[in-house]
JSON list of C-alpha atoms in Angstrom, two decimals:
[
{"chain": "A", "resi": 1, "resn": "UNK", "atom": "CA", "xyz": [0.08, -0.05, 0.02]},
{"chain": "A", "resi": 2, "resn": "UNK", "atom": "CA", "xyz": [1.91, 2.98, -1.16]},
{"chain": "A", "resi": 3, "resn": "UNK", "atom": "CA", "xyz": [-1.08, 5.80, -0.09]},
{"chain": "A", "resi": 4, "resn": "UNK", "atom": "CA", "xyz": [-2.02, 4.11, 3.27]},
{"chain": "A", "resi": 5, "resn": "UNK", "atom": "CA", "xyz": [-0.03, 2.97, 6.09]},
{"chain": "A", "resi": 6, "resn": "UNK", "atom": "CA", "xyz": [-1.23, 0.22, 8.40]},
{"chain": "A", "resi": 7, "resn": "UNK", "atom": "CA", "xyz": [-0.21, -0.54, 11.94]},
{"chain": "A", "resi": 8, "resn": "UNK", "atom": "CA", "xyz": [-1.25, -3.01, 14.69]},
{"chain": "A", "resi": 9, "resn": "UNK", "atom": "CA", "xyz": [-0.24, -2.88, 18.29]},
{"chain": "A", "resi": 10, "resn": "UNK", "atom": "CA", "xyz": [-1.96, -3.91, 21.22]},
{"chain": "A", "resi": 11, "resn": "UNK", "atom": "CA", "xyz": [-5.28, -4.48, 20.04]},
{"chain": "A", "resi": 12, "resn": "UNK", "atom": "CA", "xyz": [-5.51, -1.25, 18.22]},
{"chain": "A", "resi": 13, "resn": "UNK", "atom": "CA", "xyz": [-5.19, -1.13, 14.45]},
{"chain": "A", "resi": 14, "resn": "UNK", "atom": "CA", "xyz": [-4.05, 2.43, 13.09]},
{"chain": "A", "resi": 15, "resn": "UNK", "atom": "CA", "xyz": [-4.78, 3.43, 9.37]},
{"chain": "A", "resi": 16, "resn": "UNK", "atom": "CA", "xyz": [-2.94, 6.60, 8.02]},
{"chain": "A", "resi": 17, "resn": "UNK", "atom": "CA", "xyz": [-4.06, 8.02, 4.75]},
{"chain": "A", "resi": 18, "resn": "UNK", "atom": "CA", "xyz": [-0.55, 8.84, 3.25]},
{"chain": "A", "resi": 19, "resn": "UNK", "atom": "CA", "xyz": [-0.63, 11.17, 0.68]},
{"chain": "A", "resi": 20, "resn": "UNK", "atom": "CA", "xyz": [0.71, 14.25, 2.69]},
{"chain": "A", "resi": 21, "resn": "UNK", "atom": "CA", "xyz": [1.97, 16.15, -0.39]},
{"chain": "A", "resi": 22, "resn": "UNK", "atom": "CA", "xyz": [-1.73, 16.30, -1.79]},
{"chain": "A", "resi": 23, "resn": "UNK", "atom": "CA", "xyz": [-3.13, 16.68, 1.72]},
{"chain": "A", "resi": 24, "resn": "UNK", "atom": "CA", "xyz": [-4.56, 13.14, 1.33]},
{"chain": "A", "resi": 25, "resn": "UNK", "atom": "CA", "xyz": [-6.77, 13.66, -1.39]},
{"chain": "A", "resi": 26, "resn": "UNK", "atom": "CA", "xyz": [-8.62, 11.08, -2.89]},
{"chain": "A", "resi": 27, "resn": "UNK", "atom": "CA", "xyz": [-7.50, 9.26, -6.03]},
{"chain": "A", "resi": 28, "resn": "UNK", "atom": "CA", "xyz": [-8.39, 5.60, -7.16]},
{"chain": "A", "resi": 29, "resn": "UNK", "atom": "CA", "xyz": [-5.09, 4.23, -5.63]},
{"chain": "A", "resi": 30, "resn": "UNK", "atom": "CA", "xyz": [-5.72, 5.53, -2.17]},
{"chain": "A", "resi": 31, "resn": "UNK", "atom": "CA", "xyz": [-9.35, 4.01, -2.21]},
{"chain": "A", "resi": 32, "resn": "UNK", "atom": "CA", "xyz": [-7.86, 0.64, -3.16]},
{"chain": "A", "resi": 33, "resn": "UNK", "atom": "CA", "xyz": [-5.12, 1.00, -0.54]},
{"chain": "A", "resi": 34, "resn": "UNK", "atom": "CA", "xyz": [-7.62, 1.98, 2.04]},
{"chain": "A", "resi": 35, "resn": "UNK", "atom": "CA", "xyz": [-10.06, -0.73, 1.43]},
{"chain": "A", "resi": 36, "resn": "UNK", "atom": "CA", "xyz": [-6.95, -3.08, 1.58]},
{"chain": "A", "resi": 37, "resn": "UNK", "atom": "CA", "xyz": [-6.04, -1.80, 5.11]},
{"chain": "A", "resi": 38, "resn": "UNK", "atom": "CA", "xyz": [-9.69, -2.12, 6.21]},
{"chain": "A", "resi": 39, "resn": "UNK", "atom": "CA", "xyz": [-9.71, -5.69, 4.97]},
{"chain": "A", "resi": 40, "resn": "UNK", "atom": "CA", "xyz": [-6.53, -6.25, 7.00]},
{"chain": "A", "resi": 41, "resn": "UNK", "atom": "CA", "xyz": [-8.15, -4.74, 10.14]},
{"chain": "A", "resi": 42, "resn": "UNK", "atom": "CA", "xyz": [-11.10, -7.02, 9.68]},
{"chain": "A", "resi": 43, "resn": "UNK", "atom": "CA", "xyz": [-9.02, -10.31, 9.53]},
{"chain": "A", "resi": 44, "resn": "UNK", "atom": "CA", "xyz": [-6.64, -9.12, 12.49]},
{"chain": "A", "resi": 45, "resn": "UNK", "atom": "CA", "xyz": [-7.22, -9.45, 16.26]},
{"chain": "A", "resi": 46, "resn": "UNK", "atom": "CA", "xyz": [-7.68, -5.70, 16.63]},
{"chain": "A", "resi": 47, "resn": "UNK", "atom": "CA", "xyz": [-10.50, -4.75, 18.94]},
{"chain": "A", "resi": 48, "resn": "UNK", "atom": "CA", "xyz": [-10.63, -0.95, 17.90]},
{"chain": "A", "resi": 49, "resn": "UNK", "atom": "CA", "xyz": [-9.50, 1.01, 14.66]},
{"chain": "A", "resi": 50, "resn": "UNK", "atom": "CA", "xyz": [-8.14, 4.52, 14.26]},
{"chain": "A", "resi": 51, "resn": "UNK", "atom": "CA", "xyz": [-8.30, 6.19, 10.91]},
{"chain": "A", "resi": 52, "resn": "UNK", "atom": "CA", "xyz": [-6.20, 9.17, 10.57]},
{"chain": "A", "resi": 53, "resn": "UNK", "atom": "CA", "xyz": [-4.29, 11.45, 8.15]},
{"chain": "A", "resi": 54, "resn": "UNK", "atom": "CA", "xyz": [-0.55, 12.04, 7.57]},
{"chain": "A", "resi": 55, "resn": "UNK", "atom": "CA", "xyz": [0.81, 15.73, 7.09]},
{"chain": "A", "resi": 56, "resn": "UNK", "atom": "CA", "xyz": [-1.50, 18.55, 7.48]},
{"chain": "A", "resi": 57, "resn": "UNK", "atom": "CA", "xyz": [-4.78, 17.17, 6.69]},
{"chain": "A", "resi": 58, "resn": "UNK", "atom": "CA", "xyz": [-7.05, 14.19, 7.25]},
{"chain": "A", "resi": 59, "resn": "UNK", "atom": "CA", "xyz": [-8.38, 14.20, 3.66]},
{"chain": "A", "resi": 60, "resn": "UNK", "atom": "CA", "xyz": [-8.95, 17.21, 1.62]},
{"chain": "A", "resi": 61, "resn": "UNK", "atom": "CA", "xyz": [-11.54, 15.27, -0.65]},
{"chain": "A", "resi": 62, "resn": "UNK", "atom": "CA", "xyz": [-11.26, 14.44, -4.27]},
{"chain": "A", "resi": 63, "resn": "UNK", "atom": "CA", "xyz": [-8.00, 15.34, -5.97]},
{"chain": "A", "resi": 64, "resn": "UNK", "atom": "CA", "xyz": [-9.28, 17.92, -8.23]},
{"chain": "A", "resi": 65, "resn": "UNK", "atom": "CA", "xyz": [-5.58, 18.14, -10.16]},
{"chain": "A", "resi": 66, "resn": "UNK", "atom": "CA", "xyz": [-6.27, 14.61, -11.34]},
{"chain": "A", "resi": 67, "resn": "UNK", "atom": "CA", "xyz": [-8.39, 14.61, -14.65]},
{"chain": "A", "resi": 68, "resn": "UNK", "atom": "CA", "xyz": [-11.82, 13.29, -14.70]},
{"chain": "A", "resi": 69, "resn": "UNK", "atom": "CA", "xyz": [-11.31, 9.53, -15.69]},
{"chain": "A", "resi": 70, "resn": "UNK", "atom": "CA", "xyz": [-12.15, 8.57, -19.04]},
{"chain": "A", "resi": 71, "resn": "UNK", "atom": "CA", "xyz": [-14.74, 5.68, -19.63]},
{"chain": "A", "resi": 72, "resn": "UNK", "atom": "CA", "xyz": [-18.37, 5.02, -20.19]},
{"chain": "A", "resi": 73, "resn": "UNK", "atom": "CA", "xyz": [-20.97, 4.62, -17.70]},
{"chain": "A", "resi": 74, "resn": "UNK", "atom": "CA", "xyz": [-19.97, 1.21, -16.70]},
{"chain": "A", "resi": 75, "resn": "UNK", "atom": "CA", "xyz": [-16.64, 2.22, -15.98]},
{"chain": "A", "resi": 76, "resn": "UNK", "atom": "CA", "xyz": [-17.81, 5.29, -13.88]},
{"chain": "A", "resi": 77, "resn": "UNK", "atom": "CA", "xyz": [-20.33, 3.18, -12.06]},
{"chain": "A", "resi": 78, "resn": "UNK", "atom": "CA", "xyz": [-17.76, 0.58, -11.08]},
{"chain": "A", "resi": 79, "resn": "UNK", "atom": "CA", "xyz": [-15.29, 3.61, -9.79]},
{"chain": "A", "resi": 80, "resn": "UNK", "atom": "CA", "xyz": [-18.14, 4.98, -7.72]},
{"chain": "A", "resi": 81, "resn": "UNK", "atom": "CA", "xyz": [-19.22, 1.65, -6.29]},
{"chain": "A", "resi": 82, "resn": "UNK", "atom": "CA", "xyz": [-15.59, 1.28, -5.38]},
{"chain": "A", "resi": 83, "resn": "UNK", "atom": "CA", "xyz": [-15.63, 4.65, -3.52]},
{"chain": "A", "resi": 84, "resn": "UNK", "atom": "CA", "xyz": [-18.68, 3.81, -1.84]},
{"chain": "A", "resi": 85, "resn": "UNK", "atom": "CA", "xyz": [-17.37, 0.47, -0.39]},
{"chain": "A", "resi": 86, "resn": "UNK", "atom": "CA", "xyz": [-15.17, 2.69, 1.76]},
{"chain": "A", "resi": 87, "resn": "UNK", "atom": "CA", "xyz": [-18.23, 3.55, 3.89]},
{"chain": "A", "resi": 88, "resn": "UNK", "atom": "CA", "xyz": [-19.66, -0.05, 3.51]},
{"chain": "A", "resi": 89, "resn": "UNK", "atom": "CA", "xyz": [-16.60, -1.38, 4.64]},
{"chain": "A", "resi": 90, "resn": "UNK", "atom": "CA", "xyz": [-16.04, 1.00, 7.76]},
{"chain": "A", "resi": 91, "resn": "UNK", "atom": "CA", "xyz": [-19.68, 0.41, 8.83]},
{"chain": "A", "resi": 92, "resn": "UNK", "atom": "CA", "xyz": [-19.43, -3.43, 8.29]},
{"chain": "A", "resi": 93, "resn": "UNK", "atom": "CA", "xyz": [-16.12, -3.64, 10.42]},
{"chain": "A", "resi": 94, "resn": "UNK", "atom": "CA", "xyz": [-16.89, -5.65, 13.57]},
{"chain": "A", "resi": 95, "resn": "UNK", "atom": "CA", "xyz": [-14.48, -3.49, 15.30]},
{"chain": "A", "resi": 96, "resn": "UNK", "atom": "CA", "xyz": [-15.47, 0.09, 16.26]},
{"chain": "A", "resi": 97, "resn": "UNK", "atom": "CA", "xyz": [-13.81, 2.95, 14.09]},
{"chain": "A", "resi": 98, "resn": "UNK", "atom": "CA", "xyz": [-12.37, 6.14, 15.54]},
{"chain": "A", "resi": 99, "resn": "UNK", "atom": "CA", "xyz": [-11.72, 9.12, 12.93]},
{"chain": "A", "resi": 100, "resn": "UNK", "atom": "CA", "xyz": [-9.06, 11.33, 14.25]},
{"chain": "A", "resi": 101, "resn": "UNK", "atom": "CA", "xyz": [-9.58, 14.47, 12.06]},
{"chain": "A", "resi": 102, "resn": "UNK", "atom": "CA", "xyz": [-7.09, 17.33, 11.82]},
{"chain": "A", "resi": 103, "resn": "UNK", "atom": "CA", "xyz": [-6.70, 20.04, 9.16]},
{"chain": "A", "resi": 104, "resn": "UNK", "atom": "CA", "xyz": [-8.99, 19.66, 6.12]},
{"chain": "A", "resi": 105, "resn": "UNK", "atom": "CA", "xyz": [-11.80, 17.04, 5.98]},
{"chain": "A", "resi": 106, "resn": "UNK", "atom": "CA", "xyz": [-13.44, 18.12, 2.99]},
{"chain": "A", "resi": 107, "resn": "UNK", "atom": "CA", "xyz": [-16.08, 16.39, 0.73]},
{"chain": "A", "resi": 108, "resn": "UNK", "atom": "CA", "xyz": [-15.14, 12.81, 0.58]},
{"chain": "A", "resi": 109, "resn": "UNK", "atom": "CA", "xyz": [-12.81, 13.30, 3.52]},
{"chain": "A", "resi": 110, "resn": "UNK", "atom": "CA", "xyz": [-15.83, 14.39, 5.55]},
{"chain": "A", "resi": 111, "resn": "UNK", "atom": "CA", "xyz": [-17.70, 11.63, 4.18]},
{"chain": "A", "resi": 112, "resn": "UNK", "atom": "CA", "xyz": [-14.88, 9.10, 5.16]},
{"chain": "A", "resi": 113, "resn": "UNK", "atom": "CA", "xyz": [-14.94, 10.54, 8.76]},
{"chain": "A", "resi": 114, "resn": "UNK", "atom": "CA", "xyz": [-18.79, 10.18, 8.99]},
{"chain": "A", "resi": 115, "resn": "UNK", "atom": "CA", "xyz": [-18.54, 6.55, 8.04]},
{"chain": "A", "resi": 116, "resn": "UNK", "atom": "CA", "xyz": [-16.52, 5.91, 11.22]},
{"chain": "A", "resi": 117, "resn": "UNK", "atom": "CA", "xyz": [-18.24, 5.19, 14.46]},
{"chain": "A", "resi": 118, "resn": "UNK", "atom": "CA", "xyz": [-16.74, 8.15, 16.57]},
{"chain": "A", "resi": 119, "resn": "UNK", "atom": "CA", "xyz": [-15.43, 11.28, 15.26]},
{"chain": "A", "resi": 120, "resn": "UNK", "atom": "CA", "xyz": [-12.59, 13.00, 17.37]},
{"chain": "A", "resi": 121, "resn": "UNK", "atom": "CA", "xyz": [-11.57, 16.60, 15.88]},
{"chain": "A", "resi": 122, "resn": "UNK", "atom": "CA", "xyz": [-8.75, 18.82, 16.40]},
{"chain": "A", "resi": 123, "resn": "UNK", "atom": "CA", "xyz": [-9.56, 22.19, 16.99]},
{"chain": "A", "resi": 124, "resn": "UNK", "atom": "CA", "xyz": [-7.89, 23.13, 13.76]},
{"chain": "A", "resi": 125, "resn": "UNK", "atom": "CA", "xyz": [-10.05, 20.88, 11.67]},
{"chain": "A", "resi": 126, "resn": "UNK", "atom": "CA", "xyz": [-12.03, 22.26, 8.86]},
{"chain": "A", "resi": 127, "resn": "UNK", "atom": "CA", "xyz": [-15.05, 20.37, 7.51]},
{"chain": "A", "resi": 128, "resn": "UNK", "atom": "CA", "xyz": [-17.06, 21.15, 4.18]},
{"chain": "A", "resi": 129, "resn": "UNK", "atom": "CA", "xyz": [-19.22, 19.66, 1.58]},
{"chain": "A", "resi": 130, "resn": "UNK", "atom": "CA", "xyz": [-18.28, 21.50, -1.52]},
{"chain": "A", "resi": 131, "resn": "UNK", "atom": "CA", "xyz": [-19.80, 19.19, -3.81]},
{"chain": "A", "resi": 132, "resn": "UNK", "atom": "CA", "xyz": [-22.89, 21.54, -4.90]},
{"chain": "A", "resi": 133, "resn": "UNK", "atom": "CA", "xyz": [-20.51, 24.43, -5.74]},
{"chain": "A", "resi": 134, "resn": "UNK", "atom": "CA", "xyz": [-18.46, 22.32, -7.85]},
{"chain": "A", "resi": 135, "resn": "UNK", "atom": "CA", "xyz": [-21.66, 20.69, -9.64]},
{"chain": "A", "resi": 136, "resn": "UNK", "atom": "CA", "xyz": [-21.08, 17.30, -8.03]},
{"chain": "A", "resi": 137, "resn": "UNK", "atom": "CA", "xyz": [-23.10, 15.11, -6.01]},
{"chain": "A", "resi": 138, "resn": "UNK", "atom": "CA", "xyz": [-22.20, 13.84, -2.47]},
{"chain": "A", "resi": 139, "resn": "UNK", "atom": "CA", "xyz": [-21.08, 10.40, -1.81]},
{"chain": "A", "resi": 140, "resn": "UNK", "atom": "CA", "xyz": [-20.16, 8.01, 1.16]},
{"chain": "A", "resi": 141, "resn": "UNK", "atom": "CA", "xyz": [-23.78, 8.16, 2.27]},
{"chain": "A", "resi": 142, "resn": "UNK", "atom": "CA", "xyz": [-23.57, 11.72, 3.33]},
{"chain": "A", "resi": 143, "resn": "UNK", "atom": "CA", "xyz": [-27.32, 12.16, 2.24]},
{"chain": "A", "resi": 144, "resn": "UNK", "atom": "CA", "xyz": [-28.23, 9.75, 5.13]},
{"chain": "A", "resi": 145, "resn": "UNK", "atom": "CA", "xyz": [-25.61, 10.34, 7.61]},
{"chain": "A", "resi": 146, "resn": "UNK", "atom": "CA", "xyz": [-25.15, 13.96, 7.67]},
{"chain": "A", "resi": 147, "resn": "UNK", "atom": "CA", "xyz": [-28.75, 14.68, 8.52]},
{"chain": "A", "resi": 148, "resn": "UNK", "atom": "CA", "xyz": [-28.78, 12.12, 11.11]},
{"chain": "A", "resi": 149, "resn": "UNK", "atom": "CA", "xyz": [-26.03, 13.96, 12.87]},
{"chain": "A", "resi": 150, "resn": "UNK", "atom": "CA", "xyz": [-26.65, 17.74, 12.45]},
{"chain": "A", "resi": 151, "resn": "UNK", "atom": "CA", "xyz": [-30.53, 17.55, 11.55]},
{"chain": "A", "resi": 152, "resn": "UNK", "atom": "CA", "xyz": [-32.10, 18.08, 8.13]},
{"chain": "A", "resi": 153, "resn": "UNK", "atom": "CA", "xyz": [-31.98, 21.93, 7.96]},
{"chain": "A", "resi": 154, "resn": "UNK", "atom": "CA", "xyz": [-28.55, 22.11, 8.94]},
{"chain": "A", "resi": 155, "resn": "UNK", "atom": "CA", "xyz": [-27.48, 19.27, 6.56]},
{"chain": "A", "resi": 156, "resn": "UNK", "atom": "CA", "xyz": [-29.15, 21.50, 3.80]},
{"chain": "A", "resi": 157, "resn": "UNK", "atom": "CA", "xyz": [-27.34, 24.40, 4.91]},
{"chain": "A", "resi": 158, "resn": "UNK", "atom": "CA", "xyz": [-24.14, 22.73, 4.87]},
{"chain": "A", "resi": 159, "resn": "UNK", "atom": "CA", "xyz": [-24.61, 21.09, 1.37]},
{"chain": "A", "resi": 160, "resn": "UNK", "atom": "CA", "xyz": [-26.40, 23.88, -0.43]},
{"chain": "A", "resi": 161, "resn": "UNK", "atom": "CA", "xyz": [-23.96, 26.95, 0.92]},
{"chain": "A", "resi": 162, "resn": "UNK", "atom": "CA", "xyz": [-20.81, 24.76, 1.16]},
{"chain": "A", "resi": 163, "resn": "UNK", "atom": "CA", "xyz": [-19.43, 26.89, 3.93]},
{"chain": "A", "resi": 164, "resn": "UNK", "atom": "CA", "xyz": [-16.54, 25.63, 6.02]},
{"chain": "A", "resi": 165, "resn": "UNK", "atom": "CA", "xyz": [-16.84, 24.89, 9.81]},
{"chain": "A", "resi": 166, "resn": "UNK", "atom": "CA", "xyz": [-14.26, 24.43, 12.39]},
{"chain": "A", "resi": 167, "resn": "UNK", "atom": "CA", "xyz": [-13.63, 21.59, 14.43]},
{"chain": "A", "resi": 168, "resn": "UNK", "atom": "CA", "xyz": [-15.17, 23.40, 17.57]},
{"chain": "A", "resi": 169, "resn": "UNK", "atom": "CA", "xyz": [-18.30, 24.44, 15.25]},
{"chain": "A", "resi": 170, "resn": "UNK", "atom": "CA", "xyz": [-18.45, 20.90, 14.08]},
{"chain": "A", "resi": 171, "resn": "UNK", "atom": "CA", "xyz": [-18.77, 19.85, 17.72]},
{"chain": "A", "resi": 172, "resn": "UNK", "atom": "CA", "xyz": [-21.38, 22.36, 18.54]},
{"chain": "A", "resi": 173, "resn": "UNK", "atom": "CA", "xyz": [-23.40, 21.07, 15.50]},
{"chain": "A", "resi": 174, "resn": "UNK", "atom": "CA", "xyz": [-23.14, 17.39, 16.71]},
{"chain": "A", "resi": 175, "resn": "UNK", "atom": "CA", "xyz": [-20.98, 16.29, 13.65]},
{"chain": "A", "resi": 176, "resn": "UNK", "atom": "CA", "xyz": [-18.11, 15.21, 15.77]},
{"chain": "A", "resi": 177, "resn": "UNK", "atom": "CA", "xyz": [-17.98, 13.68, 19.24]},
{"chain": "A", "resi": 178, "resn": "UNK", "atom": "CA", "xyz": [-15.23, 15.80, 20.78]},
{"chain": "A", "resi": 179, "resn": "UNK", "atom": "CA", "xyz": [-12.59, 18.43, 19.91]},
{"chain": "A", "resi": 180, "resn": "UNK", "atom": "CA", "xyz": [-8.93, 18.64, 21.32]},
{"chain": "A", "resi": 181, "resn": "UNK", "atom": "CA", "xyz": [-6.09, 20.60, 20.52]},
{"chain": "A", "resi": 182, "resn": "UNK", "atom": "CA", "xyz": [-4.25, 19.35, 17.52]},
{"chain": "A", "resi": 183, "resn": "UNK", "atom": "CA", "xyz": [-1.19, 18.11, 19.53]},
{"chain": "A", "resi": 184, "resn": "UNK", "atom": "CA", "xyz": [-3.31, 15.92, 21.53]},
{"chain": "A", "resi": 185, "resn": "UNK", "atom": "CA", "xyz": [-5.46, 14.48, 18.81]},
{"chain": "A", "resi": 186, "resn": "UNK", "atom": "CA", "xyz": [-3.55, 11.05, 18.42]},
{"chain": "A", "resi": 187, "resn": "UNK", "atom": "CA", "xyz": [-2.90, 10.48, 22.02]},
{"chain": "A", "resi": 188, "resn": "UNK", "atom": "CA", "xyz": [-6.61, 10.93, 22.68]},
{"chain": "A", "resi": 189, "resn": "UNK", "atom": "CA", "xyz": [-7.93, 8.73, 19.83]},
{"chain": "A", "resi": 190, "resn": "UNK", "atom": "CA", "xyz": [-5.40, 5.92, 20.91]},
{"chain": "A", "resi": 191, "resn": "UNK", "atom": "CA", "xyz": [-6.80, 6.51, 24.45]},
{"chain": "A", "resi": 192, "resn": "UNK", "atom": "CA", "xyz": [-10.49, 6.03, 23.20]},
{"chain": "A", "resi": 193, "resn": "UNK", "atom": "CA", "xyz": [-9.32, 3.08, 21.23]},
{"chain": "A", "resi": 194, "resn": "UNK", "atom": "CA", "xyz": [-7.67, 1.45, 24.17]},
{"chain": "A", "resi": 195, "resn": "UNK", "atom": "CA", "xyz": [-10.62, 1.90, 26.26]},
{"chain": "A", "resi": 196, "resn": "UNK", "atom": "CA", "xyz": [-12.96, 0.22, 23.57]},
{"chain": "A", "resi": 197, "resn": "UNK", "atom": "CA", "xyz": [-10.43, -2.54, 23.18]},
{"chain": "A", "resi": 198, "resn": "UNK", "atom": "CA", "xyz": [-10.34, -3.09, 26.92]},
{"chain": "A", "resi": 199, "resn": "UNK", "atom": "CA", "xyz": [-14.06, -3.85, 26.80]},
{"chain": "A", "resi": 200, "resn": "UNK", "atom": "CA", "xyz": [-15.17, -7.40, 25.77]},
{"chain": "A", "resi": 201, "resn": "UNK", "atom": "CA", "xyz": [-14.85, -7.47, 21.74]},
{"chain": "A", "resi": 202, "resn": "UNK", "atom": "CA", "xyz": [-18.12, -9.13, 21.31]},
{"chain": "A", "resi": 203, "resn": "UNK", "atom": "CA", "xyz": [-20.23, -6.79, 23.55]},
{"chain": "A", "resi": 204, "resn": "UNK", "atom": "CA", "xyz": [-18.50, -3.75, 21.53]},
{"chain": "A", "resi": 205, "resn": "UNK", "atom": "CA", "xyz": [-19.43, -5.37, 18.13]},
{"chain": "A", "resi": 206, "resn": "UNK", "atom": "CA", "xyz": [-22.91, -6.09, 19.17]},
{"chain": "A", "resi": 207, "resn": "UNK", "atom": "CA", "xyz": [-23.38, -2.46, 20.46]},
{"chain": "A", "resi": 208, "resn": "UNK", "atom": "CA", "xyz": [-22.15, -1.17, 17.10]},
{"chain": "A", "resi": 209, "resn": "UNK", "atom": "CA", "xyz": [-24.31, -3.53, 15.18]},
{"chain": "A", "resi": 210, "resn": "UNK", "atom": "CA", "xyz": [-27.45, -2.54, 17.24]},
{"chain": "A", "resi": 211, "resn": "UNK", "atom": "CA", "xyz": [-26.93, 1.13, 16.85]},
{"chain": "A", "resi": 212, "resn": "UNK", "atom": "CA", "xyz": [-26.14, 0.76, 13.28]},
{"chain": "A", "resi": 213, "resn": "UNK", "atom": "CA", "xyz": [-29.11, -1.50, 12.41]},
{"chain": "A", "resi": 214, "resn": "UNK", "atom": "CA", "xyz": [-31.74, 1.47, 12.42]},
{"chain": "A", "resi": 215, "resn": "UNK", "atom": "CA", "xyz": [-29.45, 4.03, 10.56]},
{"chain": "A", "resi": 216, "resn": "UNK", "atom": "CA", "xyz": [-28.32, 1.56, 7.93]},
{"chain": "A", "resi": 217, "resn": "UNK", "atom": "CA", "xyz": [-31.94, 0.23, 7.05]},
{"chain": "A", "resi": 218, "resn": "UNK", "atom": "CA", "xyz": [-31.84, 3.25, 4.61]},
{"chain": "A", "resi": 219, "resn": "UNK", "atom": "CA", "xyz": [-28.13, 3.30, 3.87]},
{"chain": "A", "resi": 220, "resn": "UNK", "atom": "CA", "xyz": [-27.97, 1.19, 0.93]},
{"chain": "A", "resi": 221, "resn": "UNK", "atom": "CA", "xyz": [-30.84, 3.19, -0.75]},
{"chain": "A", "resi": 222, "resn": "UNK", "atom": "CA", "xyz": [-28.98, 6.47, 0.08]},
{"chain": "A", "resi": 223, "resn": "UNK", "atom": "CA", "xyz": [-25.81, 4.89, -1.40]},
{"chain": "A", "resi": 224, "resn": "UNK", "atom": "CA", "xyz": [-27.47, 3.79, -4.70]},
{"chain": "A", "resi": 225, "resn": "UNK", "atom": "CA", "xyz": [-29.00, 7.39, -5.06]},
{"chain": "A", "resi": 226, "resn": "UNK", "atom": "CA", "xyz": [-25.86, 9.13, -4.58]},
{"chain": "A", "resi": 227, "resn": "UNK", "atom": "CA", "xyz": [-24.15, 6.93, -7.26]},
{"chain": "A", "resi": 228, "resn": "UNK", "atom": "CA", "xyz": [-27.20, 7.60, -9.67]},
{"chain": "A", "resi": 229, "resn": "UNK", "atom": "CA", "xyz": [-26.58, 11.32, -8.97]},
{"chain": "A", "resi": 230, "resn": "UNK", "atom": "CA", "xyz": [-22.89, 11.17, -9.43]},
{"chain": "A", "resi": 231, "resn": "UNK", "atom": "CA", "xyz": [-23.31, 9.47, -12.74]},
{"chain": "A", "resi": 232, "resn": "UNK", "atom": "CA", "xyz": [-25.47, 12.43, -14.18]},
{"chain": "A", "resi": 233, "resn": "UNK", "atom": "CA", "xyz": [-23.11, 15.27, -12.65]},
{"chain": "A", "resi": 234, "resn": "UNK", "atom": "CA", "xyz": [-19.65, 14.33, -12.94]},
{"chain": "A", "resi": 235, "resn": "UNK", "atom": "CA", "xyz": [-19.40, 14.60, -16.88]},
{"chain": "A", "resi": 236, "resn": "UNK", "atom": "CA", "xyz": [-21.38, 17.76, -16.89]},
{"chain": "A", "resi": 237, "resn": "UNK", "atom": "CA", "xyz": [-20.08, 20.99, -18.39]},
{"chain": "A", "resi": 238, "resn": "UNK", "atom": "CA", "xyz": [-20.11, 22.64, -15.06]},
{"chain": "A", "resi": 239, "resn": "UNK", "atom": "CA", "xyz": [-17.83, 20.21, -13.37]},
{"chain": "A", "resi": 240, "resn": "UNK", "atom": "CA", "xyz": [-15.43, 20.10, -16.40]},
{"chain": "A", "resi": 241, "resn": "UNK", "atom": "CA", "xyz": [-15.18, 24.05, -16.06]},
{"chain": "A", "resi": 242, "resn": "UNK", "atom": "CA", "xyz": [-14.69, 23.95, -12.27]},
{"chain": "A", "resi": 243, "resn": "UNK", "atom": "CA", "xyz": [-12.24, 21.07, -12.51]},
{"chain": "A", "resi": 244, "resn": "UNK", "atom": "CA", "xyz": [-10.20, 22.98, -15.13]},
{"chain": "A", "resi": 245, "resn": "UNK", "atom": "CA", "xyz": [-10.25, 26.01, -13.16]},
{"chain": "A", "resi": 246, "resn": "UNK", "atom": "CA", "xyz": [-8.88, 24.20, -10.07]},
{"chain": "A", "resi": 247, "resn": "UNK", "atom": "CA", "xyz": [-6.17, 22.54, -12.07]},
{"chain": "A", "resi": 248, "resn": "UNK", "atom": "CA", "xyz": [-4.92, 25.78, -13.68]},
{"chain": "A", "resi": 249, "resn": "UNK", "atom": "CA", "xyz": [-4.22, 27.49, -10.47]},
{"chain": "A", "resi": 250, "resn": "UNK", "atom": "CA", "xyz": [-0.66, 28.10, -9.61]}
]
């Protein structure tokens, strides 16, 4: 795995997104590597998982410096389903997953965090959902999970206005569980994971499954609708223009 690091120690699996030179922005290779790391955690004896980002950000969303992948609707569908598998895999793990978010958690980055069971944010974290402003569709079950976390009206505000919120504001909205100083982020995340790992593993899994059962009853429908919308939007003239403008920046 060249874009994701994986380590297992004392019952805790730590997965690092590792494209720091691009703020861990999402490309196909990162999605593949992240799924591989999640599979490794699933097969391990880990009792808790931490997802974090190397460098200055958790994940800055899709890498708009990369050209839109060529291909027909079948190819696009396969690529989008692969991206959605990150949410499916995170929620499907038997181990509780903690997102340790610092710096940017934008678009797909915020959606990766929401796929986790707990979200711990550094005070310097920045969350945003800019898809609408770019002519794109949300992914990662944001259409289902975001309203559950912050309420329908605030979810529409975050999506339609695309404004950024700090880690502290995210906590006030209910988007994250807690905020800590950036220097304390990983220590706190590991402490949370260690506490979970100290509990009987079967009980933690059953608690996760029980809580997710009601949430996930509509998750598959949300993921399917998001893919349908993404197939419509990603090859539009508006997206082509916004992507070209981003790639042409100095």
